[in-house]
Amino acid sequence: MKKLILSIALLCSGLFADAQTETLLSIKPAGNQIVSKHIYGHFSEHLGRCIYDGFWVGENSSIPNKGRIRLDVVDALKKIKVPNLRWPGGCFADEYHWRDGIGPRNERPKMVNTNWGGVIEDNSFGTHEFLDLCKMLDCEPYIAGNVGSGTVEEMAKWVEYLNFDGVSPMTAIRKQNGMDKPWKVSFWGVGNESWGCGGNMTPEYYSDLYRRYATYARDYAGAPLKRIASGASSDDYHWTETCMKNIGPGRMWGLTLHYYTLPTGNWGAKGSATKFDEEQYFNTMKNCLRMEEIVSKHAAIMDKYDPKKKVALIVDEWGIWTDVEPGTNPGFLYQQNSLRDALIAGTTLNIFNNHSDRVRMANLAQTINVLQALILTEKDKMVLTPTYHVFDLYKVHMDAKYLPINFTSPDYSLGDKKILALNVSASQDSTGAIHISLVNLDPKNKIALNTDLGELKWKTVTGQILTSAQLTDVNTFTNANKVHNAKFTGAKKSGNTLKVELPAQSVVVLELK
């Protein structure tokens, strides 16, 4: 491949308050590193209205559905090519007993969802229903097994029920329940948040327990497991160190990491999803950008024990977590989704892309009606959030060759505080097209990019943009398209130079052919 050198000068026009600055950005040629499509995964827990009233409608619902799975939701998720879906939790996974969710629905026992609102779970959406959903979405299932309140035998038999194509008690039950051939589920989580709601364990205890559970989660013919260990919360580097040392790279495919962006940094009063000023916005984005430091430090620990990078770092819970919407059940974690959240999504995905040598899977929390949702529903109505539109823009990076980037960002300043205004990632797809995703976090100033592409020969540039007048702008059931993707006309070719004007508070994805 021809050497690709991209230099960008960030020039402040007369509209800018600051003096002119120049920044060099270079993009190196693609190597063997791939931006895994699984970075763009999602998470659906038995929590609030994610499953019930989200994916799953009533038995006699007039909402178009197939086997009670809501079709408009399926169509929307297929459009963004959802690569994998994590289920049944979350905290719910470690109180979920899979046999309660198979067989005739009218015979399934009910249970109390003790983690999320104390509501009654009727188990009508279980293993078969989830795997039907994944088939409709054409995505890979990612199942989190119960280590907290379950047993080794329970998990082992669930794997057998899912993956064994032979004669056994579990396959006989599966066939009795209408599935003759196994699903061959690959992604398998051994517990969830074992440091917290999954058992309040120490890393030393969990890593020993993992080895036991993982031993009996068998590889069956044609169905090798990708075993995933329950990893750290945020900056708990001791947890990662202990798991890497005690479990070792040969016993796990991946190790998880959970990090949520809290607007205030305070779990007690996290801040509103829709009512915030610039100072609250600034602090939110500062907390979002911590993902770079956290991923880098966990990856460095993993490198010490796994220099060949065989173990994936899986950020299978991430996103903004705010206070719930006023008047809603606090245990349902329902929050609106603004332009600010779209900027968080674009920024975080750029970070993951740039660490795709180690981050090979991630799952936004959560898909529908919970936390930083892609989709909100209300009876027969459905709205796509600004975050959904970012995933629609970024799907071009899936399984593309990673293009390394070096640059210095201008600052976004507020008083005496400052953060990086610009973040970028780039990839080259199988057709040779280059995709560059750019996020400008500064809500006031544009960034002018004057780009020299060196030896790269290209003829056209096109793009799409996501922005809005206010950071607090949201899509609602009465105004579903207030924040949406639009054609971007701020990029042009001048000789072999790419000139871009990146608007304030925007996400832009460019395609060069």
Coordinates of C-alpha atoms in Angstrom, one line a residue:
M1 CA 0.0 0.0 0.0
K2 CA 1.2 3.5 -0.8
K3 CA 2.5 5.4 2.2
L4 CA -0.2 7.7 3.6
I5 CA 0.9 10.8 5.4
L6 CA -1.8 13.2 6.5
S7 CA -0.8 16.5 8.0
I8 CA -3.5 18.8 9.4
A9 CA -3.0 22.4 10.4
L10 CA -5.7 23.5 12.8
L11 CA -6.1 27.2 11.9
C12 CA -8.2 29.6 13.9
S13 CA -10.1 32.0 11.7
G14 CA -11.2 35.5 12.6
L15 CA -14.3 34.0 14.2
F16 CA -12.2 32.4 16.9
A17 CA -11.4 34.1 20.2
D18 CA -8.0 32.5 20.4
A19 CA -4.9 33.3 18.3
Q20 CA -4.1 31.2 15.3
T21 CA -2.7 27.7 16.2
E22 CA -1.2 25.1 14.0
T23 CA -1.3 21.4 14.7
L24 CA 0.3 18.6 12.8
L25 CA -1.7 15.4 12.3
S26 CA -0.2 12.4 10.6
I27 CA -1.9 9.1 9.7
K28 CA 0.4 6.2 9.0
P29 CA -0.2 3.4 6.6
A30 CA -2.3 0.5 7.7
G31 CA -0.7 -2.6 9.1
N32 CA -2.3 -5.8 10.3
Q33 CA -4.4 -4.2 13.1
I34 CA -8.1 -4.4 12.5
V35 CA -10.9 -2.4 14.2
S36 CA -13.0 -5.3 15.2
K37 CA -16.7 -4.9 14.5
H38 CA -17.4 -6.2 18.0
I39 CA -16.2 -2.9 19.4
Y40 CA -19.7 -1.7 18.2
G41 CA -21.6 -4.2 20.4
H42 CA -24.6 -3.5 22.7
F43 CA -26.0 -4.6 26.0
S44 CA -29.5 -5.6 26.9
E45 CA -30.3 -6.5 30.5
H46 CA -33.5 -7.5 32.3
L47 CA -33.7 -4.0 33.7
G48 CA -36.5 -1.5 33.5
R49 CA -38.1 -1.4 30.0
C50 CA -35.1 -2.7 28.0
I51 CA -36.5 -6.2 27.4
Y52 CA -40.1 -5.9 28.4
D53 CA -41.8 -3.0 26.5
G54 CA -38.5 -2.6 24.6
F55 CA -37.6 -5.7 22.5
W56 CA -40.5 -7.8 23.9
V57 CA -44.2 -6.9 23.4
G58 CA -47.3 -8.3 25.0
E59 CA -48.8 -11.5 23.8
N60 CA -51.7 -9.9 22.0
S61 CA -49.9 -6.6 21.1
S62 CA -51.0 -4.7 18.0
I63 CA -47.4 -3.5 17.6
P64 CA -45.9 -5.3 14.6
N65 CA -43.9 -8.2 15.9
K66 CA -42.6 -11.7 15.2
G67 CA -42.9 -14.1 18.0
R68 CA -43.4 -11.0 20.3
I69 CA -40.1 -9.5 19.2
R70 CA -40.8 -5.9 18.1
L71 CA -40.0 -5.5 14.4
D72 CA -39.4 -1.7 14.1
V73 CA -36.7 -2.1 16.8
V74 CA -35.1 -5.0 14.9
D75 CA -35.1 -3.1 11.6
A76 CA -33.4 -0.1 13.3
L77 CA -30.7 -2.2 14.9
K78 CA -30.1 -4.1 11.7
K79 CA -29.4 -0.8 9.9
I80 CA -26.5 -0.1 12.2
K81 CA -25.2 -3.7 11.8
V82 CA -25.2 -4.6 15.5
P83 CA -22.4 -7.2 15.7
N84 CA -23.2 -8.7 19.1
L85 CA -25.7 -8.4 22.0
R86 CA -24.9 -9.1 25.6
W87 CA -27.5 -10.7 27.9
P88 CA -29.1 -11.3 30.4
G89 CA -27.0 -8.8 32.5
G90 CA -25.4 -7.0 34.2
C91 CA -26.3 -7.5 37.8
F92 CA -29.3 -9.5 36.8
A93 CA -27.1 -12.2 35.3
D94 CA -25.8 -13.3 38.7
E95 CA -29.3 -13.9 40.0
Y96 CA -30.6 -15.5 36.8
H97 CA -31.2 -19.3 36.6
W98 CA -31.5 -20.2 33.0
R99 CA -33.8 -23.2 33.4
D100 CA -36.5 -20.8 34.7
G101 CA -36.5 -19.3 31.2
I102 CA -37.0 -22.4 29.0
G103 CA -40.0 -24.6 28.2
P104 CA -43.7 -23.5 27.9
R105 CA -44.0 -19.9 29.0
N106 CA -47.1 -20.5 31.1
E107 CA -45.1 -23.0 33.2
R108 CA -42.1 -20.8 33.8
P109 CA -41.7 -19.7 37.4
K110 CA -41.8 -16.0 38.3
M111 CA -39.0 -14.3 40.3
V112 CA -38.3 -11.0 41.9
N113 CA -35.8 -8.8 40.1
T114 CA -34.0 -7.7 43.3
N115 CA -31.4 -5.5 41.6
W116 CA -33.7 -3.4 39.4
G117 CA -36.9 -2.1 41.1
G118 CA -38.1 -5.2 42.8
V119 CA -40.4 -6.0 39.9
I120 CA -41.7 -9.4 39.1
E121 CA -39.8 -11.2 36.3
D122 CA -42.1 -13.7 34.5
N123 CA -39.2 -15.3 32.6
S124 CA -41.2 -15.1 29.3
F125 CA -38.1 -13.8 27.6
G126 CA -35.5 -16.5 28.1
T127 CA -32.7 -18.4 26.2
H128 CA -34.7 -19.4 23.1
E129 CA -36.3 -15.9 22.8
F130 CA -32.9 -14.2 23.1
L131 CA -31.3 -16.4 20.5
D132 CA -34.3 -15.9 18.2
L133 CA -33.7 -12.1 18.6
C134 CA -30.0 -12.5 17.8
K135 CA -30.9 -14.5 14.7
M136 CA -33.3 -11.8 13.6
L137 CA -30.6 -9.1 14.2
D138 CA -27.9 -11.3 12.4
C139 CA -25.6 -10.7 15.4
E140 CA -23.6 -12.9 17.7
P141 CA -25.0 -13.6 21.2
Y142 CA -22.8 -12.8 24.2
I143 CA -24.2 -14.6 27.3
A144 CA -23.2 -13.7 30.8
G145 CA -23.2 -16.8 33.1
N146 CA -24.2 -16.8 36.7
V147 CA -21.2 -17.1 39.1
G148 CA -22.6 -15.0 41.9
S149 CA -25.6 -17.2 43.0
G150 CA -25.3 -20.1 40.5
T151 CA -23.2 -23.3 40.5
V152 CA -20.5 -24.8 38.3
E153 CA -23.0 -27.5 37.2
E154 CA -25.6 -24.9 36.3
M155 CA -23.3 -23.0 34.0
A156 CA -21.8 -26.2 32.5
K157 CA -25.2 -27.5 31.6
W158 CA -26.3 -24.2 30.1
V159 CA -23.2 -24.4 27.8
E160 CA -24.1 -28.0 27.0
Y161 CA -27.8 -27.0 26.2
L162 CA -26.6 -24.3 23.9
N163 CA -23.7 -26.0 22.1
F164 CA -23.7 -29.8 22.2
D165 CA -24.8 -31.7 19.1
G166 CA -25.1 -35.2 20.6
V167 CA -27.0 -37.4 23.0
S168 CA -27.3 -36.0 26.5
P169 CA -30.0 -35.0 29.0
M170 CA -29.5 -31.3 28.1
T171 CA -29.8 -31.8 24.3
A172 CA -32.9 -34.0 24.9
I173 CA -34.5 -31.0 26.8
R174 CA -33.4 -28.6 24.1
K175 CA -35.0 -30.7 21.4
Q176 CA -38.2 -31.1 23.5
N177 CA -38.3 -27.3 23.6
G178 CA -38.2 -27.1 19.8
M179 CA -34.5 -26.6 18.9
D180 CA -33.0 -29.7 17.3
K181 CA -29.6 -28.3 16.5
P182 CA -27.3 -26.3 18.9
W183 CA -26.9 -22.6 18.5
K184 CA -23.1 -22.8 19.0
V185 CA -22.7 -19.7 21.1
S186 CA -19.1 -18.5 21.3
F187 CA -19.0 -15.5 23.6
W188 CA -19.4 -16.6 27.2
G189 CA -19.0 -14.4 30.2
V190 CA -18.0 -16.1 33.5
G191 CA -19.8 -13.8 35.9
N192 CA -20.3 -10.1 35.9
E193 CA -19.0 -7.3 38.2
S194 CA -17.7 -10.0 40.6
W195 CA -16.2 -7.2 42.6
G196 CA -19.7 -5.8 43.3
C197 CA -23.2 -7.0 42.6
G198 CA -21.8 -10.2 41.2
G199 CA -20.6 -11.4 44.6
N200 CA -18.5 -8.7 46.3
M201 CA -15.4 -10.9 45.8
T202 CA -11.7 -10.1 46.0
P203 CA -9.8 -10.5 42.7
E204 CA -7.8 -13.3 44.3
Y205 CA -10.9 -15.3 45.1
Y206 CA -12.6 -14.5 41.8
S207 CA -9.6 -15.5 39.7
D208 CA -9.5 -19.0 41.4
L209 CA -13.3 -19.3 41.0
Y210 CA -13.0 -18.3 37.3
R211 CA -10.6 -21.1 36.7
R212 CA -13.0 -23.6 38.2
Y213 CA -16.1 -22.4 36.3
A214 CA -14.2 -22.0 33.0
T215 CA -12.9 -25.6 33.3
Y216 CA -16.4 -27.0 33.2
A217 CA -17.7 -24.6 30.5
R218 CA -16.7 -27.1 27.8
D219 CA -15.7 -26.7 24.2
Y220 CA -18.0 -28.9 22.1
A221 CA -17.3 -29.9 18.5
G222 CA -17.7 -26.9 16.2
A223 CA -18.4 -24.6 19.2
P224 CA -15.2 -23.5 20.9
L225 CA -15.9 -20.9 23.6
K226 CA -14.4 -17.5 23.9
R227 CA -14.3 -17.4 27.7
I228 CA -14.5 -13.9 29.2
A229 CA -13.4 -13.1 32.7
S230 CA -15.2 -10.5 34.9
G231 CA -12.7 -7.6 35.0
A232 CA -12.2 -4.3 36.7
S233 CA -14.3 -1.4 37.6
S234 CA -12.9 1.9 36.3
D235 CA -9.3 2.4 37.6
D236 CA -9.1 -0.8 39.8
Y237 CA -5.7 -1.8 38.3
H238 CA -5.1 -4.3 41.0
W239 CA -8.0 -6.4 39.8
T240 CA -6.6 -6.5 36.3
E241 CA -3.1 -7.3 37.6
T242 CA -4.4 -10.2 39.7
C243 CA -6.6 -11.7 37.0
M244 CA -3.8 -11.5 34.4
K245 CA -1.3 -13.1 36.9
N246 CA -3.6 -15.8 38.4
I247 CA -5.8 -16.7 35.4
G248 CA -3.2 -16.2 32.7
P249 CA -3.7 -15.5 29.0
G250 CA -4.1 -19.2 28.1
R251 CA -7.3 -19.6 30.0
M252 CA -9.4 -16.6 28.8
W253 CA -10.2 -15.0 25.5
G254 CA -11.1 -11.7 27.1
L255 CA -11.1 -9.6 30.3
T256 CA -13.8 -7.0 30.9
L257 CA -13.7 -3.4 32.0
H258 CA -16.6 -1.2 33.1
Y259 CA -16.5 2.5 33.1
Y260 CA -19.4 5.0 33.1
T261 CA -19.2 8.7 32.5
L262 CA -20.9 10.5 35.4
P263 CA -21.6 14.2 34.8
T264 CA -20.8 15.2 38.3
G265 CA -18.4 12.3 39.1
N266 CA -20.7 11.5 42.0
W267 CA -22.8 8.3 42.1
G268 CA -25.2 9.9 44.6
A269 CA -26.3 12.9 42.5
K270 CA -25.1 12.2 38.9
G271 CA -26.7 15.1 37.2
S272 CA -29.6 15.6 34.7
A273 CA -29.7 14.2 31.2
T274 CA -31.3 17.3 29.8
K275 CA -30.8 20.2 32.1
F276 CA -27.1 21.2 32.3
D277 CA -25.0 24.3 31.7
E278 CA -21.6 24.6 30.1
E279 CA -19.7 24.0 33.3
Q280 CA -21.6 20.7 33.8
Y281 CA -21.0 19.8 30.1
F282 CA -17.3 20.5 30.5
N283 CA -17.0 18.3 33.5
T284 CA -19.0 15.5 31.8
M285 CA -16.6 15.5 28.8
K286 CA -13.6 15.6 31.1
N287 CA -14.9 12.5 32.8
C288 CA -15.6 10.9 29.4
L289 CA -12.0 11.5 28.3
R290 CA -10.8 9.6 31.3
M291 CA -11.5 6.5 29.2
E292 CA -8.3 7.1 27.3
E293 CA -6.2 6.9 30.5
I294 CA -8.1 4.0 32.0
V295 CA -7.9 1.8 28.9
S296 CA -4.2 2.7 28.4
K297 CA -3.3 1.7 32.0
H298 CA -5.2 -1.5 32.0
A299 CA -3.7 -2.4 28.6
A300 CA -0.2 -1.7 29.9
I301 CA -0.8 -4.2 32.8
M302 CA -2.1 -6.8 30.3
D303 CA 0.9 -6.2 28.1
K304 CA 3.2 -7.3 30.9
Y305 CA 1.6 -10.7 31.2
D306 CA 0.4 -11.0 27.6
P307 CA 2.9 -9.2 25.3
K308 CA 1.4 -10.9 22.2
K309 CA -2.0 -9.4 23.0
K310 CA -3.9 -12.6 22.9
V311 CA -6.4 -11.5 25.5
A312 CA -8.9 -8.9 24.5
L313 CA -9.8 -6.0 26.7
I314 CA -13.6 -6.0 26.6
V315 CA -15.3 -2.7 27.7
D316 CA -18.7 -4.4 27.9
E317 CA -20.4 -1.6 29.9
W318 CA -19.8 2.0 29.0
G319 CA -21.7 5.2 28.5
I320 CA -23.1 8.2 30.3
W321 CA -25.1 7.5 33.5
T322 CA -27.3 10.4 34.7
D323 CA -30.2 10.8 37.1
V324 CA -33.4 9.1 35.9
E325 CA -36.0 11.2 34.2
P326 CA -38.3 12.9 36.7
G327 CA -41.4 10.8 37.6
T328 CA -39.9 7.5 36.4
N329 CA -39.0 4.5 38.5
P330 CA -35.5 5.1 39.9
G331 CA -34.8 1.3 39.5
F332 CA -35.5 1.5 35.8
L333 CA -32.6 3.8 34.9
Y334 CA -34.6 5.6 32.1
Q335 CA -32.8 8.7 30.9
Q336 CA -33.1 11.0 27.9
N337 CA -30.3 11.2 25.3
S338 CA -28.9 14.6 24.1
L339 CA -26.4 15.9 21.7
R340 CA -23.9 15.8 24.6
D341 CA -24.4 12.0 24.7
A342 CA -23.7 11.7 21.0
L343 CA -20.4 13.5 21.5
I344 CA -19.6 11.1 24.3
A345 CA -20.4 8.1 22.0
G346 CA -18.2 9.5 19.2
T347 CA -15.3 10.3 21.5
T348 CA -15.4 6.9 23.2
L349 CA -15.6 5.0 20.0
N350 CA -12.6 6.9 18.7
I351 CA -10.7 5.9 21.8
F352 CA -11.6 2.3 21.3
N353 CA -10.7 2.4 17.6
N354 CA -7.3 3.8 18.5
H355 CA -6.7 1.0 21.1
S356 CA -8.1 -1.7 18.8
D357 CA -4.9 -3.7 19.2
R358 CA -6.2 -4.6 22.7
V359 CA -9.8 -3.4 22.8
R360 CA -11.6 -5.9 20.5
M361 CA -15.1 -5.8 22.0
A362 CA -17.3 -3.3 23.7
N363 CA -20.9 -3.0 24.7
L364 CA -22.8 0.3 25.1
A365 CA -25.2 0.3 28.1
Q366 CA -28.0 -0.1 27.1
T367 CA -29.9 -0.8 23.9
I368 CA -33.4 0.4 24.7
N369 CA -35.0 2.6 27.3
V370 CA -32.1 2.2 29.8
L371 CA -29.0 4.5 30.4
Q372 CA -27.4 5.7 27.1
A373 CA -30.0 4.0 24.9
L374 CA -30.0 3.8 21.2
I375 CA -33.8 3.6 21.1
L376 CA -36.6 4.9 23.2
T377 CA -40.1 3.4 23.0
E378 CA -43.5 4.4 24.3
K379 CA -46.3 1.9 23.5
D380 CA -46.3 1.8 19.6
K381 CA -44.0 4.8 19.3
M382 CA -40.2 4.5 18.7
V383 CA -37.5 7.2 18.6
L384 CA -33.9 6.9 17.6
T385 CA -31.5 8.9 19.9
P386 CA -28.6 11.0 18.9
T387 CA -26.3 8.1 20.1
Y388 CA -28.0 5.8 17.6
H389 CA -27.0 8.2 14.8
V390 CA -23.4 8.1 15.9
F391 CA -23.3 4.3 15.6
D392 CA -24.9 4.7 12.2
L393 CA -22.0 7.0 11.2
Y394 CA -19.3 4.9 12.7
K395 CA -20.3 1.5 11.2
V396 CA -17.9 2.2 8.4
H397 CA -15.0 1.3 10.7
M398 CA -16.2 -2.2 11.4
D399 CA -13.5 -4.8 10.6
A400 CA -11.6 -2.2 8.6
K401 CA -7.8 -1.8 8.8
Y402 CA -6.7 0.6 11.5
L403 CA -4.8 3.7 10.5
P404 CA -2.5 5.0 13.3
I405 CA -2.8 8.7 14.0
N406 CA -0.5 11.3 15.6
F407 CA -1.7 14.8 16.3
T408 CA -2.0 17.5 18.9
S409 CA -5.4 18.8 19.7
P410 CA -6.3 22.4 20.4
D411 CA -7.7 23.1 23.8
Y412 CA -11.3 23.6 24.8
S413 CA -11.0 26.0 27.7
L414 CA -13.5 27.1 30.4
G415 CA -12.1 29.5 32.9
D416 CA -8.8 28.1 34.0
K417 CA -9.7 24.6 33.1
K418 CA -9.1 22.9 29.7
I419 CA -9.5 19.6 27.9
L420 CA -8.7 18.4 24.4
A421 CA -11.2 19.8 21.9
L422 CA -10.5 17.3 19.1
N423 CA -10.4 13.6 18.9
V424 CA -10.0 11.5 15.7
S425 CA -9.8 7.9 14.5
A426 CA -9.3 6.5 11.0
S427 CA -9.5 3.3 9.1
Q428 CA -9.4 1.8 5.6
D429 CA -12.0 -0.6 4.4
S430 CA -11.7 -3.6 2.0
T431 CA -12.4 -1.4 -1.0
G432 CA -9.6 1.0 -0.2
A433 CA -11.9 3.8 1.0
I434 CA -10.5 5.9 3.9
H435 CA -12.9 6.9 6.7
I436 CA -11.9 9.6 9.2
S437 CA -14.2 10.3 12.2
L438 CA -13.7 13.6 13.9
V439 CA -15.3 15.0 17.1
N440 CA -15.2 18.6 18.1
L441 CA -16.1 18.9 21.8
D442 CA -15.8 22.7 21.9
P443 CA -19.3 24.2 21.9
K444 CA -18.2 27.6 20.7
N445 CA -15.3 27.3 18.2
K446 CA -14.9 25.7 14.8
I447 CA -11.7 23.9 13.9
A448 CA -10.3 24.5 10.5
L449 CA -8.3 21.6 9.1
N450 CA -5.9 22.1 6.2
T451 CA -4.9 18.6 5.2
D452 CA -2.0 17.4 3.1
L453 CA -2.4 13.8 2.1
G454 CA 1.1 13.3 0.8
E455 CA 1.4 10.5 -1.7
L456 CA -2.2 9.3 -1.3
K457 CA -4.2 9.5 -4.6
W458 CA -7.8 10.3 -4.0
K459 CA -10.5 11.9 -6.1
T460 CA -13.5 12.6 -3.9
V461 CA -14.5 13.4 -0.4
T462 CA -18.0 13.1 1.1
G463 CA -19.2 13.3 4.6
Q464 CA -22.0 13.2 7.2
I465 CA -22.4 15.3 10.3
L466 CA -24.3 15.1 13.6
T467 CA -24.8 18.3 15.4
S468 CA -27.6 20.6 16.7
A469 CA -28.1 24.1 18.0
Q470 CA -28.0 23.2 21.7
L471 CA -26.0 20.6 23.6
T472 CA -29.2 19.8 25.4
D473 CA -31.2 19.0 22.3
V474 CA -32.9 15.6 22.3
N475 CA -35.2 13.6 20.1
T476 CA -38.7 13.1 21.5
F477 CA -41.9 11.2 20.5
T478 CA -43.3 14.5 19.2
N479 CA -40.1 15.7 17.5
A480 CA -38.2 12.5 16.6
N481 CA -35.7 14.1 14.1
K482 CA -34.4 17.1 15.9
V483 CA -30.9 15.7 16.2
H484 CA -30.0 13.6 13.1
N485 CA -27.3 12.9 10.6
A486 CA -27.1 15.2 7.6
K487 CA -24.9 15.7 4.6
F488 CA -21.6 17.5 5.4
T489 CA -20.5 20.1 3.0
G490 CA -17.6 21.5 5.0
A491 CA -14.9 19.3 3.3
K492 CA -13.4 19.9 -0.1
K493 CA -10.5 18.9 -2.3
S494 CA -7.9 21.5 -3.3
G495 CA -5.3 19.9 -5.4
N496 CA -4.2 17.0 -3.2
T497 CA -5.1 18.9 -0.1
L498 CA -8.2 18.2 2.1
K499 CA -9.7 21.3 3.6
V500 CA -12.3 20.8 6.4
E501 CA -14.2 23.2 8.6
L502 CA -15.3 21.2 11.6
P503 CA -18.2 22.9 13.3
A504 CA -18.5 23.4 17.1
Q505 CA -20.1 20.5 19.1
S506 CA -20.2 18.1 16.2
V507 CA -19.4 14.6 15.0
V508 CA -18.2 14.2 11.4
V509 CA -17.3 11.2 9.4
L510 CA -15.5 11.7 6.1
E511 CA -15.1 9.2 3.3
L512 CA -12.2 9.6 0.8
K513 CA -12.2 7.6 -2.4

